Amino acid sequence: MSETNEMSGAAPLRLTLYVAGQTPKSVAAIRNLERICGEHLGPGRYLIDVIDLRQSPHLAREHNIVAIPTLVRQLPVPIQKIIGDLSDTQKVLVSLQIDASR
Amino acid sequence: MSVGGDEVAELRRRLAEAEETLRAIREGEVDAFVVDGAGKAQIFHLDSGDSFRAFMEAMDLGAAALDAERRPVYANAALEALLGCSADELQRDGLFPALGPAAPKVQALLDSAASGKLSAPIGLVVGGRARHVVATAAPLQLAFAEGFALTFTDITDRVEAAAAEESERIGRAVMASANEAVLVCDETGRITHASPAVSRIQGVSPVGRAFEEAFPLVFAPGAATMGAEDLVAIAASGSSVRGIEASMAVDGHTLELLINAAPLHGSGGKVHGCIFTLVDLTERKALEKRQALLMGELNHRMKNMLALVMAISSRTLATAKDLPDFRVRFTQRISALSVTQNLLAEKSWTGLTVEELIRNELAPYVAPQGPRVTLTGLAEQVTRDTAVSLGLVLHELITNAVKYGALSNEAGRVAVTGQRQPDGSFAITWQEEGGPLVAPPRHQGFGQSVIARGLGQASGSARVEFRPEGVLCRMTLADTSLA
């Protein structure tokens, strides 16, 4: 699953969310991430890949995923990981270096 | 050994990531882990498993997960309750000992379920009580291997309800078709059901009334039970009584009843009430009384008949010329007796008229409708004993007429006339004419003796005159001889 919102100018945030099927925390993380990006980034400024490790467990190795759900900010570098269901919006914004005031 | 700045940064990043992972676990923000096992990444769930278990525990149906070796991995509380054993016992001994005799059937179900879901009915005995259960087996992907999902749906209540409904239907059909009156009472003796045959005893439905009130029975003296309420008490206590005779007054008639009472057992053997069957014996009792009377009467008649045969025998012997003469006369007289008996039997031993008697006695010798015999006023009915005596007398008159009198030639005639007398008696006159000249017999034979005495037994009299122009016999039957 991926959502793309391309825009001219600055490169978009590239985010990868690792989940395990429809577990409650996985579902919560997907919803929280969509809400935060929608509210704070605006259209075209982010790209989200959701990887279901239950279907493709080998993909966990790429980012050394241990706990699920885990969000990985691939771009801009350096890579950042946020572990959990993304329920703490402020912490997500800080980790993703998104200016909440915008 | 010195560590470079980049390495320190990497170590710090990994430490921060580890701390973040621990925090997330501590705060319950993760519900699955990736574990590298044998070079292959596998996912283990935390919360989802608990949710599933919570869901399973909330279910009414018994459920278990078995591993490939069919050992229980998990069994819910409903299954523990159904099998009557604890989770520890299931873990220690396995599922199959708890299934008892049904174990082979469940094993066979699991054998066949590897390729898809299958169900089969099984019987379990739990706490001494038989349970009807549907077992369903399906392949189950466990976290670590293939296994089985096994569920047990207890349909005992449904089966018992269906059986109860069927029993109720059969019970109603039996009651509807029973010839006997069948009553069902509750434990207080109040009538709850009554078969259609009850309406033949009681015009109105007794349902809702107390048994002893609806059926005020009177028992024969010496009967063990004293009242209808005692029958209810006996049956309600679990005992049966059979063949109690009682009577009951209904609309001015007395009904004779044969009563059986038995307890009504519900599930678990508990007595819920009682069942009564009432057989109307009134007609049978009347029939028995009539039969007893008939037997007595038959005995009496047999004795009379044998005495009569002995008298005919000895008197015929006394007047017979020789043995062949005896044989002829005796046989004729017994035949005459037989004719009367046959007539009486045809008429069911009642209502034989004098005319019928004469016609039957005459039949072997002359046509009763012919010009030589005139019968007038003889439609009077006589009693059975009179019919026998009169039959013998008439036989003697007829045989005498055929041998020596008016019926011994071609021109003679016989006129028989009957008339009621003012005193109620019935006079019969036998008058012969046109026969050969009559001479009085030289000695009194059996015939005259029968004529003279025969009717005396039947409250009557007979007098015979041997007039030259023809025999004249006057017989009188008392009114008590008439039916």
Coordinates of C-alpha atoms in Angstrom, one line a residue:
Chain A
M1 CA 0.0 0.0 0.0
S2 CA 1.4 3.4 -0.8
E3 CA 0.2 7.0 -0.8
T4 CA 2.0 9.5 -2.9
N5 CA 1.6 13.3 -2.8
E6 CA 4.2 14.7 -5.2
M7 CA 4.9 18.4 -5.3
S8 CA 7.2 20.7 -7.1
G9 CA 10.1 22.1 -5.0
A10 CA 11.4 20.4 -1.9
A11 CA 11.7 16.6 -1.9
P12 CA 8.8 14.9 -0.1
L13 CA 9.1 13.0 3.1
R14 CA 9.4 9.3 2.4
L15 CA 7.9 7.2 5.1
T16 CA 7.7 3.4 5.5
L17 CA 5.3 2.0 8.1
Y18 CA 5.8 -1.7 9.0
V19 CA 2.7 -3.5 10.3
A20 CA 1.6 -7.1 10.9
G21 CA -1.8 -7.5 9.3
Q22 CA -4.8 -6.0 11.1
T23 CA -3.5 -6.0 14.7
P24 CA -5.0 -3.2 16.8
K25 CA -1.7 -1.3 17.1
S26 CA -1.0 -1.7 13.3
V27 CA -4.4 -0.3 12.5
A28 CA -4.0 2.5 15.0
A29 CA -0.6 3.4 13.6
I30 CA -1.9 3.6 10.0
R31 CA -4.7 5.9 11.1
N32 CA -2.6 8.1 13.3
L33 CA 0.0 8.6 10.5
E34 CA -2.6 9.5 7.9
R35 CA -4.1 12.0 10.3
I36 CA -0.8 13.6 11.2
C37 CA 0.4 13.9 7.6
G38 CA -2.9 15.1 6.4
E39 CA -3.1 17.8 9.1
H40 CA 0.5 19.0 9.2
L41 CA 2.1 18.4 5.8
G42 CA -0.5 19.1 3.2
P43 CA -0.9 17.5 -0.2
G44 CA 2.2 16.4 -2.2
R45 CA 4.7 16.7 0.7
Y46 CA 4.9 13.1 1.7
L47 CA 4.9 9.5 0.4
I48 CA 3.9 6.6 2.6
D49 CA 4.7 2.9 2.1
V50 CA 2.9 0.5 4.3
I51 CA 4.6 -2.9 4.5
D52 CA 2.7 -5.9 6.0
L53 CA 5.4 -8.1 7.5
R54 CA 2.9 -10.9 8.0
Q55 CA 2.9 -11.3 4.2
S56 CA 6.5 -10.3 3.6
P57 CA 8.5 -11.0 6.8
H58 CA 11.8 -10.9 5.0
L59 CA 11.4 -7.1 4.4
A60 CA 11.9 -6.6 8.1
R61 CA 15.7 -7.0 7.6
E62 CA 16.1 -4.0 5.4
H63 CA 15.5 -1.6 8.3
N64 CA 16.2 -4.1 11.1
I65 CA 12.7 -4.0 12.4
V66 CA 12.1 -5.7 15.7
A67 CA 8.8 -4.4 17.1
I68 CA 5.6 -3.7 15.2
P69 CA 4.3 -1.2 14.3
T70 CA 7.5 0.8 13.4
L71 CA 7.6 4.0 11.2
V72 CA 10.8 4.7 9.3
R73 CA 11.6 8.1 7.8
Q74 CA 13.8 7.2 4.9
L75 CA 14.0 10.7 3.4
P76 CA 15.4 13.1 4.2
V77 CA 18.4 11.3 5.7
P78 CA 19.4 10.4 8.4
I79 CA 16.9 7.6 8.8
Q80 CA 14.6 8.0 11.8
K81 CA 12.6 5.2 13.5
I82 CA 9.5 5.8 15.6
I83 CA 8.3 2.6 17.4
G84 CA 4.7 2.3 18.5
D85 CA 1.2 3.2 17.4
L86 CA 2.0 6.9 16.7
S87 CA -0.5 8.1 19.2
D88 CA 1.8 10.8 20.6
T89 CA 1.4 13.4 17.8
Q90 CA 4.0 15.8 19.2
K91 CA 6.6 13.1 19.4
V92 CA 5.9 12.1 15.8
L93 CA 6.2 15.7 14.6
V94 CA 9.5 16.1 16.4
S95 CA 10.9 12.9 15.2
L96 CA 9.9 13.6 11.6
Q97 CA 11.2 17.2 12.0
I98 CA 7.9 18.7 10.9
D99 CA 7.2 22.2 12.0
A100 CA 3.9 21.9 13.9
S101 CA 3.4 25.6 13.7
R102 CA 3.1 25.6 9.9
Chain B
M1 CA 41.3 0.5 21.2
S2 CA 39.9 3.8 20.0
V3 CA 36.4 4.3 18.7
G4 CA 35.8 6.7 15.9
G5 CA 33.2 9.5 16.0
D6 CA 31.0 7.8 13.4
E7 CA 31.0 4.6 15.4
V8 CA 30.1 6.5 18.5
A9 CA 27.2 8.2 16.7
E10 CA 26.0 4.8 15.4
L11 CA 26.2 3.2 18.8
R12 CA 24.3 6.2 20.2
R13 CA 21.7 5.8 17.5
R14 CA 21.3 2.1 18.1
L15 CA 21.1 2.7 21.9
A16 CA 18.4 5.3 21.4
E17 CA 16.5 2.9 19.1
A18 CA 16.7 0.1 21.7
E19 CA 15.5 2.5 24.4
E20 CA 12.7 3.6 22.1
T21 CA 11.7 -0.1 21.5
L22 CA 11.7 -0.8 25.3
R23 CA 9.6 2.3 25.9
A24 CA 7.1 1.3 23.3
I25 CA 6.8 -2.2 24.7
R26 CA 6.5 -0.8 28.2
E27 CA 3.8 1.6 27.2
G28 CA 1.9 -1.1 25.2
E29 CA 2.3 0.6 21.8
V30 CA 3.4 -2.6 20.0
D31 CA 1.5 -5.8 19.6
A32 CA 3.8 -7.9 17.4
F33 CA 7.5 -8.7 17.1
V34 CA 9.8 -9.9 14.3
V35 CA 11.9 -12.8 15.3
D36 CA 14.7 -14.3 13.3
G37 CA 14.4 -18.1 13.6
A38 CA 16.6 -20.5 11.6
G39 CA 17.4 -17.7 9.2
K40 CA 13.7 -17.0 8.5
A41 CA 11.9 -14.0 9.9
Q42 CA 8.6 -14.9 11.8
I43 CA 6.0 -12.6 13.3
F44 CA 4.7 -13.2 16.8
H45 CA 1.6 -11.4 18.0
L46 CA 1.0 -10.1 21.5
D47 CA -2.3 -8.3 21.9
S48 CA -4.1 -10.0 19.0
G49 CA -3.7 -13.4 20.6
D50 CA -5.1 -12.1 23.9
S51 CA -8.0 -10.6 22.1
F52 CA -8.7 -13.8 20.3
R53 CA -8.5 -15.7 23.6
A54 CA -10.9 -13.2 25.2
F55 CA -13.2 -13.7 22.3
M56 CA -13.0 -17.5 22.6
E57 CA -13.6 -17.3 26.4
A58 CA -16.7 -15.3 25.8
M59 CA -18.2 -18.0 23.6
D60 CA -20.7 -20.6 24.7
L61 CA -19.4 -23.3 22.5
G62 CA -16.5 -25.4 23.7
A63 CA -13.3 -24.7 21.6
A64 CA -9.8 -26.1 21.6
A65 CA -6.7 -25.6 19.5
L66 CA -4.6 -28.8 19.0
D67 CA -1.1 -29.0 17.6
A68 CA -0.1 -31.4 14.9
E69 CA 0.4 -34.1 17.5
R70 CA -3.2 -33.4 18.7
R71 CA -2.1 -32.1 22.1
P72 CA -4.2 -29.2 23.4
V73 CA -2.6 -25.9 22.9
Y74 CA -5.6 -24.1 24.2
A75 CA -9.1 -25.0 25.5
N76 CA -11.7 -22.4 26.5
A77 CA -13.7 -22.4 29.7
A78 CA -16.9 -23.6 27.9
L79 CA -15.0 -26.8 26.8
E80 CA -13.7 -27.3 30.3
A81 CA -17.2 -27.1 31.6
L82 CA -18.6 -29.3 28.9
L83 CA -16.0 -32.0 29.6
G84 CA -16.0 -31.5 33.3
C85 CA -12.2 -31.2 33.6
S86 CA -9.8 -28.4 34.3
A87 CA -7.3 -26.8 31.8
D88 CA -4.5 -28.4 33.8
E89 CA -6.0 -31.9 33.4
L90 CA -6.4 -31.3 29.7
Q91 CA -2.8 -30.1 29.4
R92 CA -1.6 -33.1 31.4
D93 CA -3.7 -35.9 30.0
G94 CA -4.7 -34.6 26.6
L95 CA -8.2 -34.1 25.2
F96 CA -9.1 -37.6 24.3
P97 CA -9.3 -39.3 27.7
A98 CA -11.9 -36.6 28.6
L99 CA -14.0 -37.5 25.6
G100 CA -14.4 -41.1 26.7
P101 CA -16.1 -43.4 24.2
A102 CA -16.5 -40.6 21.7
A103 CA -12.6 -40.2 21.4
P104 CA -12.2 -42.5 18.4
K105 CA -14.9 -40.6 16.5
V106 CA -13.2 -37.3 17.2
Q107 CA -9.9 -38.8 16.1
A108 CA -11.5 -40.0 12.9
L109 CA -12.9 -36.5 12.4
L110 CA -9.5 -34.9 12.8
D111 CA -8.0 -37.5 10.3
S112 CA -10.5 -36.3 7.7
A113 CA -10.4 -32.6 8.6
A114 CA -6.8 -32.0 7.4
S115 CA -8.2 -30.9 4.0
G116 CA -11.2 -28.9 5.3
K117 CA -13.8 -28.3 8.0
L118 CA -15.9 -31.3 9.0
S119 CA -18.6 -32.0 11.6
A120 CA -20.0 -35.1 13.3
P121 CA -22.5 -35.7 16.1
I122 CA -21.0 -37.4 19.2
G123 CA -22.3 -38.4 22.5
L124 CA -20.6 -37.4 25.7
V125 CA -21.4 -38.5 29.3
V126 CA -20.7 -35.6 31.7
G127 CA -21.5 -35.9 35.3
G128 CA -23.6 -39.0 34.6
R129 CA -25.7 -37.2 32.2
A130 CA -25.8 -37.9 28.4
R131 CA -25.0 -34.9 26.2
H132 CA -25.7 -34.6 22.5
V133 CA -22.8 -32.7 21.0
V134 CA -21.8 -31.7 17.4
A135 CA -18.0 -31.8 17.0
T136 CA -16.4 -29.7 14.3
A137 CA -12.8 -30.0 13.2
A138 CA -10.9 -27.7 10.9
P139 CA -7.2 -27.2 10.0
L140 CA -5.6 -24.3 11.9
Q141 CA -2.5 -22.3 11.2
L142 CA -0.7 -21.9 14.5
A143 CA 2.1 -19.4 15.1
F144 CA 4.7 -22.2 15.1
A145 CA 3.1 -25.0 13.0
E146 CA -0.1 -26.5 11.5
G147 CA -2.7 -27.7 13.9
F148 CA -6.5 -28.2 14.4
A149 CA -9.3 -26.1 15.6
L150 CA -11.9 -28.2 17.4
T151 CA -15.2 -27.0 18.5
F152 CA -18.0 -28.7 20.5
T153 CA -21.6 -27.4 20.2
D154 CA -23.9 -28.8 23.0
I155 CA -27.2 -29.4 21.3
T156 CA -28.6 -31.5 24.2
D157 CA -31.3 -29.0 25.0
R158 CA -32.4 -28.7 21.4
V159 CA -32.4 -32.6 21.0
E160 CA -34.3 -33.0 24.3
A161 CA -36.8 -30.2 23.3
A162 CA -37.4 -32.0 20.0
A163 CA -37.7 -35.3 21.8
A164 CA -40.1 -33.8 24.3
E165 CA -42.2 -32.3 21.5
E166 CA -42.3 -35.7 19.8
S167 CA -43.3 -37.4 23.1
E168 CA -46.0 -34.8 23.6
R169 CA -47.3 -35.4 20.1
I170 CA -47.3 -39.2 20.6
G171 CA -48.9 -38.8 24.0
R172 CA -51.7 -36.7 22.5
A173 CA -52.2 -39.2 19.7
V174 CA -52.4 -42.1 22.1
M175 CA -54.9 -40.2 24.3
A176 CA -56.9 -39.2 21.2
S177 CA -57.1 -42.8 20.0
A178 CA -57.6 -44.5 23.4
N179 CA -61.0 -46.2 23.9
E180 CA -60.6 -45.8 27.6
A181 CA -61.1 -42.4 29.2
V182 CA -57.6 -41.1 30.0
L183 CA -57.0 -38.3 32.4
V184 CA -53.8 -36.5 33.4
C185 CA -53.7 -34.7 36.7
D186 CA -51.0 -32.4 38.1
E187 CA -49.4 -33.2 41.5
T188 CA -52.3 -31.5 43.3
G189 CA -54.9 -33.8 41.6
R190 CA -56.2 -31.1 39.3
I191 CA -57.1 -32.5 35.8
T192 CA -54.8 -31.0 33.1
H193 CA -55.6 -33.3 30.1
A194 CA -58.6 -35.4 29.2
S195 CA -59.0 -37.8 26.3
P196 CA -62.0 -37.5 24.0
A197 CA -63.4 -40.7 25.5
V198 CA -63.9 -38.9 28.8
S199 CA -66.8 -37.0 27.2
R200 CA -68.7 -40.4 27.0
I201 CA -68.5 -40.5 30.8
Q202 CA -68.8 -36.8 31.6
G203 CA -70.7 -34.7 29.2
V204 CA -68.6 -31.6 30.0
S205 CA -64.8 -31.4 30.0
P206 CA -63.4 -32.0 33.5
V207 CA -60.1 -30.1 32.7
G208 CA -59.2 -27.6 35.4
R209 CA -61.3 -29.4 38.1
A210 CA -60.1 -31.5 40.9
F211 CA -60.2 -35.3 40.1
E212 CA -62.3 -36.2 43.2
E213 CA -64.7 -33.4 42.5
A214 CA -65.2 -34.2 38.8
F215 CA -65.4 -37.9 39.5
P216 CA -67.3 -38.5 42.7
L217 CA -66.5 -42.2 42.8
V218 CA -68.1 -44.7 45.2
F219 CA -66.0 -47.7 45.8
A220 CA -67.1 -51.2 46.6
P221 CA -67.2 -52.1 50.3
G222 CA -63.9 -53.5 51.4
A223 CA -62.0 -51.7 48.6
A224 CA -58.5 -50.7 49.7
T225 CA -59.1 -47.1 48.7
M226 CA -61.7 -45.1 50.4
G227 CA -62.1 -42.1 48.0
A228 CA -61.0 -40.6 44.7
E229 CA -58.6 -38.3 46.5
D230 CA -56.9 -41.4 47.9
L231 CA -56.2 -42.6 44.4
V232 CA -54.6 -39.3 43.6
A233 CA -52.4 -39.5 46.7
I234 CA -51.3 -43.0 45.9
A235 CA -50.4 -42.2 42.3
A236 CA -48.7 -38.9 43.3
S237 CA -46.5 -40.8 45.8
G238 CA -45.2 -42.9 42.9
S239 CA -47.2 -46.1 43.2
S240 CA -49.7 -47.6 40.8
V241 CA -53.1 -49.2 41.4
R242 CA -54.8 -51.3 38.9
G243 CA -58.3 -52.7 38.4
I244 CA -60.1 -50.8 41.1
E245 CA -63.9 -51.0 40.6
A246 CA -66.1 -48.1 41.4
S247 CA -69.4 -46.6 40.5
M248 CA -70.5 -43.1 39.8
A249 CA -73.9 -41.5 39.4
V250 CA -74.2 -39.5 36.2
D251 CA -77.5 -37.9 35.2
G252 CA -79.5 -40.3 37.2
H253 CA -77.7 -43.4 35.9
T254 CA -75.1 -45.4 37.7
L255 CA -71.9 -46.0 35.7
E256 CA -69.7 -49.0 36.7
L257 CA -66.1 -48.1 36.2
L258 CA -62.8 -49.9 36.2
I259 CA -60.0 -47.6 37.3
N260 CA -56.2 -47.7 36.9
A261 CA -54.0 -45.0 38.4
A262 CA -50.3 -44.5 37.8
P263 CA -47.7 -41.8 38.6
L264 CA -46.7 -39.4 35.7
H265 CA -42.9 -39.4 35.7
G266 CA -41.1 -36.4 34.3
S267 CA -37.4 -36.1 33.4
G268 CA -35.1 -37.4 36.1
G269 CA -37.9 -39.7 37.4
K270 CA -39.6 -37.0 39.4
V271 CA -43.4 -37.5 39.8
H272 CA -45.2 -34.6 38.1
G273 CA -48.7 -35.8 38.6
C274 CA -50.8 -38.9 37.8
I275 CA -52.6 -40.6 35.0
F276 CA -56.0 -42.3 35.3
T277 CA -57.7 -44.6 32.9
L278 CA -61.4 -45.2 33.4
V279 CA -63.1 -48.1 31.6
D280 CA -66.9 -48.0 31.5
L281 CA -68.0 -51.4 32.7
T282 CA -71.7 -50.6 32.8
E283 CA -72.6 -52.6 29.7
R284 CA -70.2 -55.4 30.5
K285 CA -71.7 -55.7 34.0
A286 CA -75.2 -55.9 32.6
L287 CA -74.0 -58.5 30.1
E288 CA -72.4 -60.5 32.9
K289 CA -75.6 -60.4 35.0
R290 CA -77.6 -61.5 32.0
Q291 CA -75.1 -64.3 31.2
A292 CA -75.3 -65.6 34.8
L293 CA -79.1 -65.6 34.6
L294 CA -78.9 -67.5 31.3
M295 CA -76.5 -70.0 32.7
G296 CA -78.8 -70.7 35.6
E297 CA -81.8 -70.9 33.2
L298 CA -80.0 -73.3 30.9
N299 CA -79.1 -75.5 33.8
H300 CA -82.7 -75.5 35.0
R301 CA -83.9 -76.4 31.5
M302 CA -81.4 -79.1 31.0
K303 CA -82.6 -80.8 34.2
N304 CA -86.2 -80.4 33.2
M305 CA -85.5 -81.7 29.7
L306 CA -83.6 -84.8 31.0
A307 CA -86.4 -85.5 33.5
L308 CA -88.9 -85.2 30.6
V309 CA -86.9 -87.5 28.4
M310 CA -86.7 -90.1 31.2
A311 CA -90.5 -89.9 31.7
I312 CA -91.2 -90.2 28.0
S313 CA -88.8 -93.2 27.8
S314 CA -90.3 -95.1 30.8
R315 CA -93.9 -94.4 29.7
T316 CA -93.3 -95.3 26.1
L317 CA -91.6 -98.5 27.3
A318 CA -94.6 -99.4 29.5
T319 CA -97.1 -99.1 26.6
A320 CA -94.9 -100.4 23.7
K321 CA -95.9 -103.6 22.0
D322 CA -92.3 -104.6 21.4
L323 CA -88.8 -103.0 21.0
P324 CA -89.3 -101.8 17.3
D325 CA -92.6 -100.2 18.4
F326 CA -90.8 -98.5 21.3
R327 CA -88.0 -97.3 19.0
V328 CA -90.5 -95.7 16.5
R329 CA -92.7 -94.0 19.2
F330 CA -89.8 -92.9 21.4
T331 CA -88.0 -91.4 18.4
Q332 CA -91.2 -89.6 17.2
R333 CA -91.8 -88.1 20.7
I334 CA -88.2 -87.0 21.1
S335 CA -88.5 -85.5 17.6
A336 CA -91.6 -83.6 18.6
L337 CA -89.7 -82.3 21.6
S338 CA -86.9 -81.3 19.3
V339 CA -89.2 -79.4 17.0
T340 CA -90.5 -77.3 19.8
Q341 CA -87.0 -76.7 21.1
N342 CA -85.8 -75.6 17.6
L343 CA -88.8 -73.2 17.4
L344 CA -88.0 -71.8 20.7
A345 CA -84.4 -71.4 19.8
E346 CA -85.3 -69.6 16.6
K347 CA -87.4 -67.3 18.5
S348 CA -84.7 -66.7 21.1
W349 CA -86.7 -68.6 23.6
T350 CA -89.6 -66.1 23.7
G351 CA -92.7 -65.2 21.9
L352 CA -93.8 -68.5 20.3
T353 CA -97.5 -68.6 19.3
V354 CA -99.8 -71.6 19.6
E355 CA -100.4 -71.4 15.8
E356 CA -96.6 -71.7 15.1
L357 CA -96.4 -74.7 17.4
I358 CA -99.3 -76.5 15.7
R359 CA -98.0 -75.7 12.2
N360 CA -94.6 -77.1 13.0
E361 CA -96.0 -80.3 14.6
L362 CA -98.4 -80.8 11.7
A363 CA -95.7 -80.1 9.0
P364 CA -94.4 -83.7 8.7
Y365 CA -98.0 -85.1 8.1
V366 CA -100.2 -82.6 6.4
A367 CA -100.0 -79.1 4.8
P368 CA -101.1 -76.7 7.6
Q369 CA -102.5 -74.3 4.9
G370 CA -104.5 -77.0 3.2
P371 CA -108.3 -77.5 3.4
R372 CA -108.0 -80.3 6.0
V373 CA -106.8 -78.1 8.8
T374 CA -108.4 -75.0 10.0
L375 CA -106.6 -72.8 12.6
T376 CA -108.5 -69.9 14.2
G377 CA -107.6 -67.4 16.9
L378 CA -104.3 -69.1 17.8
A379 CA -102.0 -66.1 17.6
E380 CA -101.6 -66.1 21.4
Q381 CA -98.0 -66.3 22.6
V382 CA -97.1 -68.9 25.3
T383 CA -94.2 -69.2 27.7
R384 CA -91.3 -71.5 27.1
D385 CA -92.3 -74.2 29.5
T386 CA -95.9 -74.2 28.2
A387 CA -94.5 -74.4 24.6
V388 CA -92.6 -77.6 25.5
S389 CA -95.7 -79.2 27.1
L390 CA -98.2 -78.0 24.6
G391 CA -95.8 -79.3 21.8
L392 CA -95.9 -82.8 23.3
V393 CA -99.7 -82.7 23.7
L394 CA -100.2 -81.5 20.1
H395 CA -97.8 -84.2 18.9
E396 CA -99.9 -86.9 20.6
L397 CA -103.1 -85.5 19.2
I398 CA -101.6 -85.2 15.7
T399 CA -100.1 -88.7 15.7
N400 CA -103.4 -90.2 17.0
A401 CA -105.3 -88.3 14.2
V402 CA -102.8 -89.5 11.6
K403 CA -103.0 -93.1 12.8
Y404 CA -106.6 -93.5 13.7
G405 CA -108.5 -90.3 13.4
A406 CA -109.5 -87.5 11.0
L407 CA -106.1 -87.4 9.2
S408 CA -106.0 -91.2 8.7
N409 CA -108.3 -91.1 5.6
E410 CA -108.8 -88.7 2.7
A411 CA -111.9 -86.8 3.9
G412 CA -111.3 -86.0 7.6
R413 CA -110.7 -82.5 8.8
V414 CA -109.3 -81.0 12.0
A415 CA -110.4 -77.6 13.3
V416 CA -108.3 -75.9 16.1
T417 CA -109.8 -72.9 17.7
G418 CA -108.4 -70.6 20.3
Q419 CA -110.2 -68.1 22.5
R420 CA -109.4 -65.9 25.5
Q421 CA -111.7 -66.6 28.4
P422 CA -113.1 -64.0 30.8
D423 CA -110.8 -65.2 33.6
G424 CA -107.8 -64.5 31.4
S425 CA -107.1 -68.1 30.5
F426 CA -106.8 -69.3 26.9
A427 CA -109.0 -72.1 25.7
I428 CA -108.0 -74.3 22.8
T429 CA -110.3 -76.7 21.1
W430 CA -109.1 -79.6 18.9
Q431 CA -112.0 -81.0 17.0
E432 CA -111.8 -83.8 14.5
E433 CA -114.6 -84.8 12.0
G434 CA -114.9 -86.9 8.8
G435 CA -112.6 -89.5 10.0
P436 CA -113.3 -93.1 10.7
L437 CA -115.7 -94.0 13.4
V438 CA -114.0 -93.5 16.7
A439 CA -114.0 -96.1 19.4
P440 CA -112.6 -95.2 22.9
P441 CA -109.3 -96.9 23.5
R442 CA -109.4 -100.0 25.6
H443 CA -106.7 -98.8 27.9
Q444 CA -105.1 -95.4 28.6
G445 CA -101.9 -95.2 26.6
F446 CA -99.0 -92.8 26.9
G447 CA -100.7 -90.3 24.5
Q448 CA -103.7 -89.8 26.7
S449 CA -101.5 -89.7 29.7
V450 CA -99.5 -86.9 28.2
I451 CA -102.6 -85.1 27.1
A452 CA -104.2 -85.4 30.5
R453 CA -101.1 -84.5 32.6
G454 CA -98.9 -82.7 30.2
L455 CA -100.5 -79.3 30.5
G456 CA -100.9 -79.7 34.2
Q457 CA -97.3 -79.0 34.6
A458 CA -97.7 -75.8 32.7
S459 CA -100.7 -74.4 34.7
G460 CA -103.3 -75.7 32.4
S461 CA -105.6 -78.6 31.7
A462 CA -106.6 -80.9 28.9
R463 CA -109.6 -83.2 28.5
V464 CA -110.0 -85.5 25.6
E465 CA -113.3 -87.1 24.4
F466 CA -113.4 -90.0 22.0
R467 CA -116.7 -89.1 20.3
P468 CA -117.7 -91.5 17.5
E469 CA -117.7 -88.6 15.0
G470 CA -114.3 -87.5 16.0
V471 CA -111.9 -86.8 18.8
L472 CA -112.6 -83.6 20.8
C473 CA -109.9 -82.2 23.0
R474 CA -110.4 -79.1 25.2
M475 CA -107.2 -77.5 26.5
T476 CA -107.0 -74.6 28.9
L477 CA -103.9 -72.5 29.4
A478 CA -103.8 -70.4 32.6
D479 CA -102.9 -66.7 32.0
T480 CA -99.6 -67.4 33.6
S481 CA -98.8 -69.8 30.7
L482 CA -99.2 -66.9 28.3
A483 CA -96.2 -64.8 27.3

